[in-house]
Coordinates of C-alpha atoms and ligand atoms in Angstrom, one line a residue:
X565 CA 160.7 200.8 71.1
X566 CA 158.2 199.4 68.2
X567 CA 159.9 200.2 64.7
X568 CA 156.4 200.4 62.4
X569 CA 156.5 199.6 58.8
X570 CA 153.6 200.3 56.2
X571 CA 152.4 197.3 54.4
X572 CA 152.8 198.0 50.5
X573 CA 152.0 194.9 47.9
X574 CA 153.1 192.6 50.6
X575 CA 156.0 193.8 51.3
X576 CA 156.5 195.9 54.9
X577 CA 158.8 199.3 53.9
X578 CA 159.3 202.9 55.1
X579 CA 157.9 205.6 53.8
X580 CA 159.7 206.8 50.0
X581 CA 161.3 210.5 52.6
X582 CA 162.3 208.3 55.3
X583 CA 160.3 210.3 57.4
X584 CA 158.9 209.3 60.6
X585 CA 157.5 209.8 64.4
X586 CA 157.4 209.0 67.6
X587 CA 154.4 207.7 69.4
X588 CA 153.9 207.9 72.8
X589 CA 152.5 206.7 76.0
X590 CA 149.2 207.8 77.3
X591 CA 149.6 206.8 80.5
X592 CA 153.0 208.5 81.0
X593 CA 154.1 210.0 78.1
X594 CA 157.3 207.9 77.4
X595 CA 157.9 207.3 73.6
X596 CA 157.0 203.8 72.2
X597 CA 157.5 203.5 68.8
X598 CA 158.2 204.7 65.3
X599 CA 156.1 205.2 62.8
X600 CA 156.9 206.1 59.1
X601 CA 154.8 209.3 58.2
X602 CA 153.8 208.4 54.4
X603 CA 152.8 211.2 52.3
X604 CA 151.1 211.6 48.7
X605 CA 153.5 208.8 47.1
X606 CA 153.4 206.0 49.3
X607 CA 149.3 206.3 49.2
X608 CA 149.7 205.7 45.5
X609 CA 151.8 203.2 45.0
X610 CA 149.7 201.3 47.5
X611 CA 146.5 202.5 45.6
X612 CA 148.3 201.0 42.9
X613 CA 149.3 198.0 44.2
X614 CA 145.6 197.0 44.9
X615 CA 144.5 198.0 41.6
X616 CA 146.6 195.0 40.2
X617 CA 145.7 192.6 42.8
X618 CA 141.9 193.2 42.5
X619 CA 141.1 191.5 39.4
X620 CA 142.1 188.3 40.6
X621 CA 141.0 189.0 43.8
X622 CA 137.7 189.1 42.8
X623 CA 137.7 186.2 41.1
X624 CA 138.6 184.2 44.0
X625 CA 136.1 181.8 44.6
X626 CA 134.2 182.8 48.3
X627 CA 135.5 179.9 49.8
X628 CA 139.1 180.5 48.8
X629 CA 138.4 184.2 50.3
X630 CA 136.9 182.5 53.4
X631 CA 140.3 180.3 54.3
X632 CA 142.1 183.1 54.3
X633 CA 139.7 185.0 56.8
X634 CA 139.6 182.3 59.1
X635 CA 143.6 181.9 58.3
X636 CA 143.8 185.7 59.8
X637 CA 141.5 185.1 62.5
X638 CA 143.4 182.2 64.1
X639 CA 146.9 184.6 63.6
X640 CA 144.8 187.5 65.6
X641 CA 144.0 185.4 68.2
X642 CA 147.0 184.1 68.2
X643 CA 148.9 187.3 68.5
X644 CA 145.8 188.5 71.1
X645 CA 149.0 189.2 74.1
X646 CA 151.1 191.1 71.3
X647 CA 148.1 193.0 69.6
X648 CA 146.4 194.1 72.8
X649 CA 149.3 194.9 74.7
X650 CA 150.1 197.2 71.8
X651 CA 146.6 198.7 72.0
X652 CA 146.9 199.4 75.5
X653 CA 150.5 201.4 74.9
X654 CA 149.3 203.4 72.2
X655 CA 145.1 204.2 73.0
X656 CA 145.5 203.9 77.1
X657 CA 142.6 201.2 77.6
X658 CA 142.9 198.6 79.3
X659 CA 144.9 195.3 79.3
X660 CA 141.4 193.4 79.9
X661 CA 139.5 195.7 77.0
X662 CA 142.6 195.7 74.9
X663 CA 142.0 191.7 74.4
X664 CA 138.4 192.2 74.1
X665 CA 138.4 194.4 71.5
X666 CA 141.5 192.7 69.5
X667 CA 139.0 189.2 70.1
X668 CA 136.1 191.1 68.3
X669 CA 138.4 192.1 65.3
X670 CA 139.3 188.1 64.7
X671 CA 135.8 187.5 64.8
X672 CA 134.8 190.0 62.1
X673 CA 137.3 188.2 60.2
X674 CA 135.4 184.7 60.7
X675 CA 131.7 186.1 60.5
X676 CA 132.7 187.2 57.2
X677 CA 134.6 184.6 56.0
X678 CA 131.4 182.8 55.6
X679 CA 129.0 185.7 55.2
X680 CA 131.0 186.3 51.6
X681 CA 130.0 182.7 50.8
X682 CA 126.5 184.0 50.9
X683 CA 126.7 186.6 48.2
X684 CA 123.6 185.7 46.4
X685 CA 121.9 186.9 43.2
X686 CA 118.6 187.2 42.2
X687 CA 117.1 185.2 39.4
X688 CA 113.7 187.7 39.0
X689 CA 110.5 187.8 37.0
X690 CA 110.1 189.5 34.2
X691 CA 107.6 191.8 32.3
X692 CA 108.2 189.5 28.9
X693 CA 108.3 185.3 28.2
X694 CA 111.2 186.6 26.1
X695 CA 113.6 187.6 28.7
X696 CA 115.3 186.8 31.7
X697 CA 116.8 188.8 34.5
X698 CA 119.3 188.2 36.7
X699 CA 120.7 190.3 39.5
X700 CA 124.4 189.8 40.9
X701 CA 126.6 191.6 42.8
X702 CA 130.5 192.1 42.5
X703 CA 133.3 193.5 44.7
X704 CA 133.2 197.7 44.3
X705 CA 137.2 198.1 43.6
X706 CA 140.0 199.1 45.4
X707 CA 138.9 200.3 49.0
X708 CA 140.1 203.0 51.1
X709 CA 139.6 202.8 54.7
X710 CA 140.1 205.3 57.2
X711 CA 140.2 204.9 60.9
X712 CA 140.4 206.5 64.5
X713 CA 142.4 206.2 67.2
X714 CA 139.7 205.0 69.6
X715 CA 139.1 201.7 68.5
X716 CA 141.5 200.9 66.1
X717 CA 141.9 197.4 66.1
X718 CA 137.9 196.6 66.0
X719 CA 136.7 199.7 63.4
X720 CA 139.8 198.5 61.2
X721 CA 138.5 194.9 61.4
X722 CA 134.6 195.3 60.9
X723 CA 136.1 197.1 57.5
X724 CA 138.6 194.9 56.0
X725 CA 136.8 191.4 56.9
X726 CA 133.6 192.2 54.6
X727 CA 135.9 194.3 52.7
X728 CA 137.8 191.3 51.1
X729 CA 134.9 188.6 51.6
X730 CA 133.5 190.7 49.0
X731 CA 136.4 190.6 46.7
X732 CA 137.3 194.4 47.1
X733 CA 140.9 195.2 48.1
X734 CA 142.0 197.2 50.6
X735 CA 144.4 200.2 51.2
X736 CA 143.9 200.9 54.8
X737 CA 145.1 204.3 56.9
X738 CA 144.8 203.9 60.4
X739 CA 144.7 207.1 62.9
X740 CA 148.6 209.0 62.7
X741 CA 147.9 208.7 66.3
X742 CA 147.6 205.2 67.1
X743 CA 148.3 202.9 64.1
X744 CA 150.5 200.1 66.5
X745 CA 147.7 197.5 67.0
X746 CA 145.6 198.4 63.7
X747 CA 149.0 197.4 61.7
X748 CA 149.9 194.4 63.9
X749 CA 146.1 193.1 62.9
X750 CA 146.9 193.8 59.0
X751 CA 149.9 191.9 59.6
X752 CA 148.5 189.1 60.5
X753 CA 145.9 189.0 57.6
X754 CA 148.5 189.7 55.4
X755 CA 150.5 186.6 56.8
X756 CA 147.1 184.4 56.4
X757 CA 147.8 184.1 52.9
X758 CA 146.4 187.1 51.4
X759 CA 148.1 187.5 47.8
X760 CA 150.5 190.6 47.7
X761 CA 148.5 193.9 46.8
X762 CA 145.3 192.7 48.7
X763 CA 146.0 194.2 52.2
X764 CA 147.7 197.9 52.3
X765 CA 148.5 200.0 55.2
X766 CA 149.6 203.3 54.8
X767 CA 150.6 205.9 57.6
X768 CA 150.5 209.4 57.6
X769 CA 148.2 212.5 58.8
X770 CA 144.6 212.8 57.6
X771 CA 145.7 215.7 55.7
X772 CA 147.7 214.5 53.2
X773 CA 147.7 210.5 53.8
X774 CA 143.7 210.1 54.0
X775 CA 142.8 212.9 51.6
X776 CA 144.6 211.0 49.1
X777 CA 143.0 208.1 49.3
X778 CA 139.7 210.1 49.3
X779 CA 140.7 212.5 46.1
X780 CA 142.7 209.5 44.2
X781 CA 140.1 208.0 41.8
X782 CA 141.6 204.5 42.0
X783 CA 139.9 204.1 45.3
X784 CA 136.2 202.8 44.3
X785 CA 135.1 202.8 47.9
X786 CA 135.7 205.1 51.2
X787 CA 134.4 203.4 54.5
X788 CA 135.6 205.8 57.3
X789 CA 135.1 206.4 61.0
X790 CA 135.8 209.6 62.7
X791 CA 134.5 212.7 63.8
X792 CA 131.7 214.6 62.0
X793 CA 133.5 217.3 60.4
X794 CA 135.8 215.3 58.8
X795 CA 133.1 213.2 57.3
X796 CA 131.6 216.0 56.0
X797 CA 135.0 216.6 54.1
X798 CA 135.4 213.3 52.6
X799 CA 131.6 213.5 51.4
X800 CA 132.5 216.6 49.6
X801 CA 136.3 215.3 47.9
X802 CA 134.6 211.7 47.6
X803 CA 131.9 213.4 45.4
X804 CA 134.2 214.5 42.6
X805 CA 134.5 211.1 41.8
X806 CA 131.4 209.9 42.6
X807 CA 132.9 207.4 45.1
X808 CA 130.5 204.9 47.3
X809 CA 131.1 205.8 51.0
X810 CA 130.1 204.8 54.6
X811 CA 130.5 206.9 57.1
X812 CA 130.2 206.2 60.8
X813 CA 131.1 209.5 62.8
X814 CA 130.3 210.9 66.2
X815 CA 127.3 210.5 68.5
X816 CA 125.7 212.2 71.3
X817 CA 124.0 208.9 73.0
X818 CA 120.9 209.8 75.6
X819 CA 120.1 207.3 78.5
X820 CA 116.7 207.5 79.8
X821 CA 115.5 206.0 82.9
X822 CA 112.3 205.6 83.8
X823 CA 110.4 205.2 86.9
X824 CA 109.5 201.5 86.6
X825 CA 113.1 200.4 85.8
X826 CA 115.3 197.8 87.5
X827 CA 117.2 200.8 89.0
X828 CA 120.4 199.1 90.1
X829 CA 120.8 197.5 86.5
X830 CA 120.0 201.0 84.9
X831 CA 123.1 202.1 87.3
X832 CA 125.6 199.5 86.3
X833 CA 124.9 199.5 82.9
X834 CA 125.1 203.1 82.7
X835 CA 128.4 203.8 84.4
X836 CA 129.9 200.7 81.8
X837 CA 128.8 203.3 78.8
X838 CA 129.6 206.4 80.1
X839 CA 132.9 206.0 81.3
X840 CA 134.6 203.1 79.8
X841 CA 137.4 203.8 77.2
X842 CA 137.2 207.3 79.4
X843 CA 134.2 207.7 77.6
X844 CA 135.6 207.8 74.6
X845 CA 133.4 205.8 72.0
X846 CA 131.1 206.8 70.4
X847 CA 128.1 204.6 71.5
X848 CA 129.1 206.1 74.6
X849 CA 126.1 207.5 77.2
X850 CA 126.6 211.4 76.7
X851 CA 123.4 212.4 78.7
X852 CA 121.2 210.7 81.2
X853 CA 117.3 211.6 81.5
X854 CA 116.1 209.8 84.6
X855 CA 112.8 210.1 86.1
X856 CA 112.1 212.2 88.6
X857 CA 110.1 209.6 91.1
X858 CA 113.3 207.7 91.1
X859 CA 116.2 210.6 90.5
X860 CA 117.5 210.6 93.7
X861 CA 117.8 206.9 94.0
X862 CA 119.5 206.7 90.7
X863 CA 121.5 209.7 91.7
X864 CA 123.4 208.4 94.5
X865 CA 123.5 204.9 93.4
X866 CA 124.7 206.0 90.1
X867 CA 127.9 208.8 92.0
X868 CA 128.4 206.0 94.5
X869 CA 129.2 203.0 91.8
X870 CA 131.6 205.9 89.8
X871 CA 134.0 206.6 92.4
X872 CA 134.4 203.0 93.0
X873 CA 136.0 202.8 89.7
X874 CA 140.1 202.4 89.8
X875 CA 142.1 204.6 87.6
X876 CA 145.4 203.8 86.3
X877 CA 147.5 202.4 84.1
X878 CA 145.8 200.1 81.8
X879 CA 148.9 197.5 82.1
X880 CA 147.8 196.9 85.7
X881 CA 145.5 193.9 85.5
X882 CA 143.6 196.0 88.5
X883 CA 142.0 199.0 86.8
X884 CA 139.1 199.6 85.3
X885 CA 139.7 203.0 83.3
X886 CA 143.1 203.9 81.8
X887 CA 144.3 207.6 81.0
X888 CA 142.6 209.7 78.5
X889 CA 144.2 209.7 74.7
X890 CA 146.0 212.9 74.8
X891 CA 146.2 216.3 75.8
X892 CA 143.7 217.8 73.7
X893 CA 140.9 215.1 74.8
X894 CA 141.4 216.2 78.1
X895 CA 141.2 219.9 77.8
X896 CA 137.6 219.5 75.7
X897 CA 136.5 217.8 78.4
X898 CA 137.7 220.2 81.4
X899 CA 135.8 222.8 79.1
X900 CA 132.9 221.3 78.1
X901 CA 132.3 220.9 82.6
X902 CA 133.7 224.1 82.6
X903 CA 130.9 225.5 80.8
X904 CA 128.2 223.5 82.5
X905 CA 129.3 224.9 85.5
X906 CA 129.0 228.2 85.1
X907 CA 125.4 227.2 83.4
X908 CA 124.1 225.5 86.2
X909 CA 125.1 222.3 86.9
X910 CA 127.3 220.6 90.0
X911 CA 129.9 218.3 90.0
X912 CA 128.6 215.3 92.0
X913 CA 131.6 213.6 91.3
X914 CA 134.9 214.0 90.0
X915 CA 135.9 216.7 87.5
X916 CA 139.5 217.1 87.9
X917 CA 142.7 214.7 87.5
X918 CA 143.4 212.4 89.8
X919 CA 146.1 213.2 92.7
X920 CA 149.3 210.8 93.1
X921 CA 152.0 210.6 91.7
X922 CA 151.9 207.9 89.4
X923 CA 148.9 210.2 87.6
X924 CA 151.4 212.7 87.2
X925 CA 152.7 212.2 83.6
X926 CA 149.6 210.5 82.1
X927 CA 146.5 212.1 80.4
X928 CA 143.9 211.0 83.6
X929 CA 140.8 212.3 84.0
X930 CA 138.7 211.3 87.0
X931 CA 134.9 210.5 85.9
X932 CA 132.6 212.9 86.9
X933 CA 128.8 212.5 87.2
X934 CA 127.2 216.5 87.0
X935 CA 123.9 217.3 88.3
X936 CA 121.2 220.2 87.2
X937 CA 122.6 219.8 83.5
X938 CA 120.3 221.3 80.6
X939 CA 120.6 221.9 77.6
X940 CA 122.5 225.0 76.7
X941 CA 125.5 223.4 77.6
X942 CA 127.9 222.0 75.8
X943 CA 127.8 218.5 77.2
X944 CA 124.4 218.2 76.4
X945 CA 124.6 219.0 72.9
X946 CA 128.3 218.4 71.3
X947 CA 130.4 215.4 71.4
X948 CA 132.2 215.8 74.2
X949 CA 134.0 212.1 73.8
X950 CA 135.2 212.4 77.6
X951 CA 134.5 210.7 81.1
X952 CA 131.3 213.2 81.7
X953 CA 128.2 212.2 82.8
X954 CA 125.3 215.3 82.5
X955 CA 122.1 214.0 84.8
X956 CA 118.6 215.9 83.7
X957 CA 115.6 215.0 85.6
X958 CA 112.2 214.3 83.5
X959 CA 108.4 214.1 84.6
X960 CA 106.6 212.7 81.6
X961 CA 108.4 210.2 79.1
X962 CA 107.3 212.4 75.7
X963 CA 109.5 215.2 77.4
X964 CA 112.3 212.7 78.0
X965 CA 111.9 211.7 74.3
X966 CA 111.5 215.4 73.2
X967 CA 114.9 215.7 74.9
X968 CA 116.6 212.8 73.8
X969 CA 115.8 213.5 70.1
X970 CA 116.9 217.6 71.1
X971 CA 120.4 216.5 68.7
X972 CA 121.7 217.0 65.4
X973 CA 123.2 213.2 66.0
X974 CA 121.8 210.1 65.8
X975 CA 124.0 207.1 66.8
X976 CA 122.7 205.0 69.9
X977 CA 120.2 205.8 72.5
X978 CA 119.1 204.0 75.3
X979 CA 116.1 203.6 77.4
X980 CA 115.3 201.2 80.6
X981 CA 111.9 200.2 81.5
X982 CA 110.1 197.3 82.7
X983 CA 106.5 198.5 81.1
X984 CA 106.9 196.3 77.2
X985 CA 104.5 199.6 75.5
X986 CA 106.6 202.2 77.0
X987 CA 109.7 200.2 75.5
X988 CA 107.8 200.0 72.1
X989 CA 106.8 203.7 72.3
X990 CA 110.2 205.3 73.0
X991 CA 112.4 202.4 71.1
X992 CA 109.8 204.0 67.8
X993 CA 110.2 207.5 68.7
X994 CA 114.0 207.4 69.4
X995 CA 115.7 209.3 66.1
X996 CA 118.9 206.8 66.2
X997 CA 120.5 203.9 64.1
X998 CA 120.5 201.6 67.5
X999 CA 118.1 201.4 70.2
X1000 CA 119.5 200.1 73.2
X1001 CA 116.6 198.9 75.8
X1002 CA 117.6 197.5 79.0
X1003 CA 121.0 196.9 77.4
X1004 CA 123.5 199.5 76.9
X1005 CA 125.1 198.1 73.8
X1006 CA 123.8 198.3 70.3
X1007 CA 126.5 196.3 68.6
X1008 CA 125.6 192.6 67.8
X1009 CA 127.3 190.9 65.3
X1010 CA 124.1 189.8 62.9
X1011 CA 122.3 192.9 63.2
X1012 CA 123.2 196.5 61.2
X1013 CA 125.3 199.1 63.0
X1014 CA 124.8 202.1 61.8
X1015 CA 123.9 206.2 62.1
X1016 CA 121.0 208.7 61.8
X1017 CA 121.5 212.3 61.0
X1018 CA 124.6 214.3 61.6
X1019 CA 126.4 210.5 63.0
X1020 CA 126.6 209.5 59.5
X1021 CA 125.0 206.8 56.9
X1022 CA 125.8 202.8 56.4
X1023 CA 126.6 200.2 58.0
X1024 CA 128.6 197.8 59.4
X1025 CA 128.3 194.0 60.3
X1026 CA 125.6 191.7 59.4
X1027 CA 124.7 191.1 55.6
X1028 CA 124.4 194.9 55.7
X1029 CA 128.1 195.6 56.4
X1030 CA 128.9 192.8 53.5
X1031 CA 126.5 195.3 50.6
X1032 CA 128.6 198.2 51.4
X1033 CA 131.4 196.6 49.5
X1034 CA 129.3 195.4 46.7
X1035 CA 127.5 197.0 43.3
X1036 CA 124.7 195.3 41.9
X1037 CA 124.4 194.4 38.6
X1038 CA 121.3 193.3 36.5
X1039 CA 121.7 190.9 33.7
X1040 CA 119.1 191.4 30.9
X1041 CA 119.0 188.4 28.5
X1042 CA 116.6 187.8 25.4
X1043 CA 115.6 184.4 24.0
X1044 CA 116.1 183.1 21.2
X1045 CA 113.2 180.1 19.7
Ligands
NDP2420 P1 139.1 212.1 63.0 O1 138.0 212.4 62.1 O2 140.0 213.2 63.4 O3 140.1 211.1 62.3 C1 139.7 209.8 61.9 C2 140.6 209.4 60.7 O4 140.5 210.3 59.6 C3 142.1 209.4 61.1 O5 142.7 208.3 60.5 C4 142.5 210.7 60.5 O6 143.9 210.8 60.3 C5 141.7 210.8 59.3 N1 141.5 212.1 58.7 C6 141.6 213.3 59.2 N2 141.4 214.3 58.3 C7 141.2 213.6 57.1 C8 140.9 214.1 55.8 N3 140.8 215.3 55.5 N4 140.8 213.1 54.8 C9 140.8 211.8 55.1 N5 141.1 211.4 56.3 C10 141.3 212.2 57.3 O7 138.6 211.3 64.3 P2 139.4 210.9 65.6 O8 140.5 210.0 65.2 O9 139.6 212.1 66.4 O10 138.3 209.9 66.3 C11 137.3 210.3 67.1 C12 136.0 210.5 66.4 O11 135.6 209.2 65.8 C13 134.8 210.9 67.3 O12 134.0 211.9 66.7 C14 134.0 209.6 67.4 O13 132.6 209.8 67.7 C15 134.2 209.0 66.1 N6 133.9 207.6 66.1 C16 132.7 207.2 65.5 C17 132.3 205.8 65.6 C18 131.1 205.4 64.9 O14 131.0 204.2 64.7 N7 130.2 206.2 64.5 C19 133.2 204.9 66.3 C20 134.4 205.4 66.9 C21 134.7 206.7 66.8 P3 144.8 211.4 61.5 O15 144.8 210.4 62.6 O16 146.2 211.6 60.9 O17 144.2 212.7 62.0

């Protein structure tokens, strides 16, 4: 058993009632570690602690701030076996994409250890010989970060590096449901040298925990990732004080294939999105529009490629898919194929829990390819954040766009094709904040990440991730002769 501390003005305590819960094993259900269960009080006192470290915070020079990044990079990477071993316990993934991911959080850490050092102003032109403008811009405040469970480690990361490069401070609230590795992560920035009050971590349920840091008006700045609804709440609370947010919520990614792609990469590259992490992420592929000169191709290459995949527990170094998060993950996802069953569709693949007995106690979900989907089912049109695959044929590529834009999200969408103008055409059309083509990743680490429509606003890495922590200021002066 883990025994989890919060992180409060550098010191590691319980919460103030002594409260606290158990976490458990995804893969079997066996209880791992403790966690404190903060309420109201605890968020303050950390709110309070960064309020008193941010002045001097933010007047540490960039380069200062940039040692300790790259300080808390080499303790991640460090750490990597703890960390990701950690991750895998709590979120199921595995061992292999555990490290991966915990790698990609010490490198947010360095990218913005020197993007911070890049903070320029603007000396501009002005309307009169008698005065001169200049444009800066300086660290927001306190910020309040609020995470899910899916990728904790990395959505925590791509936060708190730009976060303090900026000069903000940072009370962090990873998911109630898996905090471990976020924490361990903290830690290790904390350790780097950060001065007391500049790293936070509270824990506690999104209730009580993250609504005060949404409702408190110490917290300047609320960068959150999570599920629509809930970023529709923290709009509304965050509003009463006009706070800056960002908010990266859910997605419901299309994949279109046309005829004149490289079928066998479309195939690969698809099954990677659809079903890694279980399909839970939300850059996963949600709905695949292939064309129909090449459907049954794709079809059986794409079902034939899926049931190779092993399940299991993500400790073994063998498997490629772990158990699903929990319970409740699981049942959306039994009823969202429920329902396309009864519209329509088949099960190609899949669509049950595996048999065996080491399945027995963990969440595991076999991934399931369906045939003959449309759109009035639910996987076509809600998030359904499980190992489901919904396959719609297409005959002209303005239907497959039509289609693919038939949302209220707008994360990621992909498209393969070998033809450059039918890559231009759809990348233009596509009404998403990444546009994957012939890749079926949108996250690189000098370009925006970000979300269209009901998927949220902002974004993360690049310079862009670096301005959400920032307010500009313009300084007027007159001259004197
Ligand atoms: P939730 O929205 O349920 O929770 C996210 C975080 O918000 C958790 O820390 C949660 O706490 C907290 N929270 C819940 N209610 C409130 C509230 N009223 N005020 C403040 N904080 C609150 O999302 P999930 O954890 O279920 O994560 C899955 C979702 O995240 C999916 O919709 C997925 O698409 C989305 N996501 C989006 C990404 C993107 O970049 N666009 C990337 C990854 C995931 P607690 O854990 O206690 O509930």
């Amino acid at each position: 058993m883990y025994y989890l501390k919060m992180l409060i003005d550098g010191q590691l305590v319980d919460s103030i009632s002594g409260d606290a819960t158990v976490i458990h094993n995804p893969a079997n259900q066996e209880p791992i570690a403790e966690v404190p269960v903060g309420r109201r009080e605890d968020v303050r006192l950390a709110l309070n602690a960064a309020q008193r470290a941010f002045p001097k915070w933010a007047e540490t020079t960039s380069q200062r701030r940039g040692e300790i990044l790259h300080e808390g990079a080499r303790l991640v990477r460090q750490r990597i076996g703890e960390i990701a071993r950690l991750l895998t316990l709590e979120e199921g993934k595995p061992l292999k994409q555990a490290k991966r991911e915990v790698l990609s959080s010490a490198n947010a850490l360095d990218y913005y250890a020197e993007e911070g050092k890049r903070n320029f102003g603007e000396w501009v032109p002005t309307e009169s010989r008698q005065t001169r403008s200049l444009v800066i811009k300086q660290p927001i405040g306190v910020a309040a970060i609020i995470t899910p469970w899916n990728y904790p480690v990395d959505l925590l990361a791509w936060k708190v590096g730009p976060a303090l490069a900026a000069g903000c401070t940072v009370v962090a609230k990873p998911s109630s449901k898996a905090p471990l590795a976020a924490t361990a992560f903290a830690q290790a920035v904390n350790d780097a040298g950060t001065p007391a009050g500049v790293v936070n971590v509270v824990h506690g349920s999104g209730r009580e925990v993250g609504a005060e840091l949404v409702e408190n008006p110490t917290s300047r700045k609320i960068a959150f990732t999570g599920e629509t609804d809930t970023g529709r709440w923290i709009m509304e609370h965050a509003a009463q004080h006009i706070k800056r947010i960002s908010l990266e919520l859910g997605g419901q990614s299309p994949f279109i294939v046309c005829k004149d792609a490289s079928i066998d990469d479309a195939v690969e590259s698809c099954v990677q999105r659809a079903f890694s992490n279980m399909g839970q992420i939300c850059i996963s592929v949600n709905r695949i529009y292939v064309a129909d000169e090449i459907a049954d191709e794709f079809i059986s290459k794409f079902v034939d490629r899926t049931v190779e995949l092993k399940i299991g527990d993500g400790l073994d170094p063998d498997v490629d898919l772990g158990p699903m998060f929990n319970e409740a993950q699981r049942q959306k996802t039994q009823e969202h194929i429920a329902d396309a069953l009864g519209k329509g569709a088949k099960v190609l693949c899949g669509g049950h829990e595996p048999e065996g007995e080491e399945y027995k106690r963990g969440f595991f979900f076999l991934p399931t390819v369906l045939s003959h989907a449309n759109h009035t089912m639910r996987v076509m049109r809600e998030e359904t954040f499980g190992p489901v695959a919904p396959v719609m044929r297409f005959k002209t590529l303005d239907d497959a766009l039509r289609l693919a834009n038939d949302t209220r999200y707008g994360l990621a969408a992909y498209i393969f094709t070998n033809d450059l103008t039918t890559a231009i055409y759809a990348a233009e059309r596509l009404e998403a904040g990444g546009i994957g083509v012939n890749v079926n990743s949108v996250i690189e680490t000098q370009a925006p990440f970000g979300a269209w429509k009901l998927s949220g606003f902002g974004h993360e890495r690049a310079h862009y991730g670096l301005e959400e922590y920032l307010e500009i200021k313009h300084i007027r002066f007159g001259l004197v002769r």
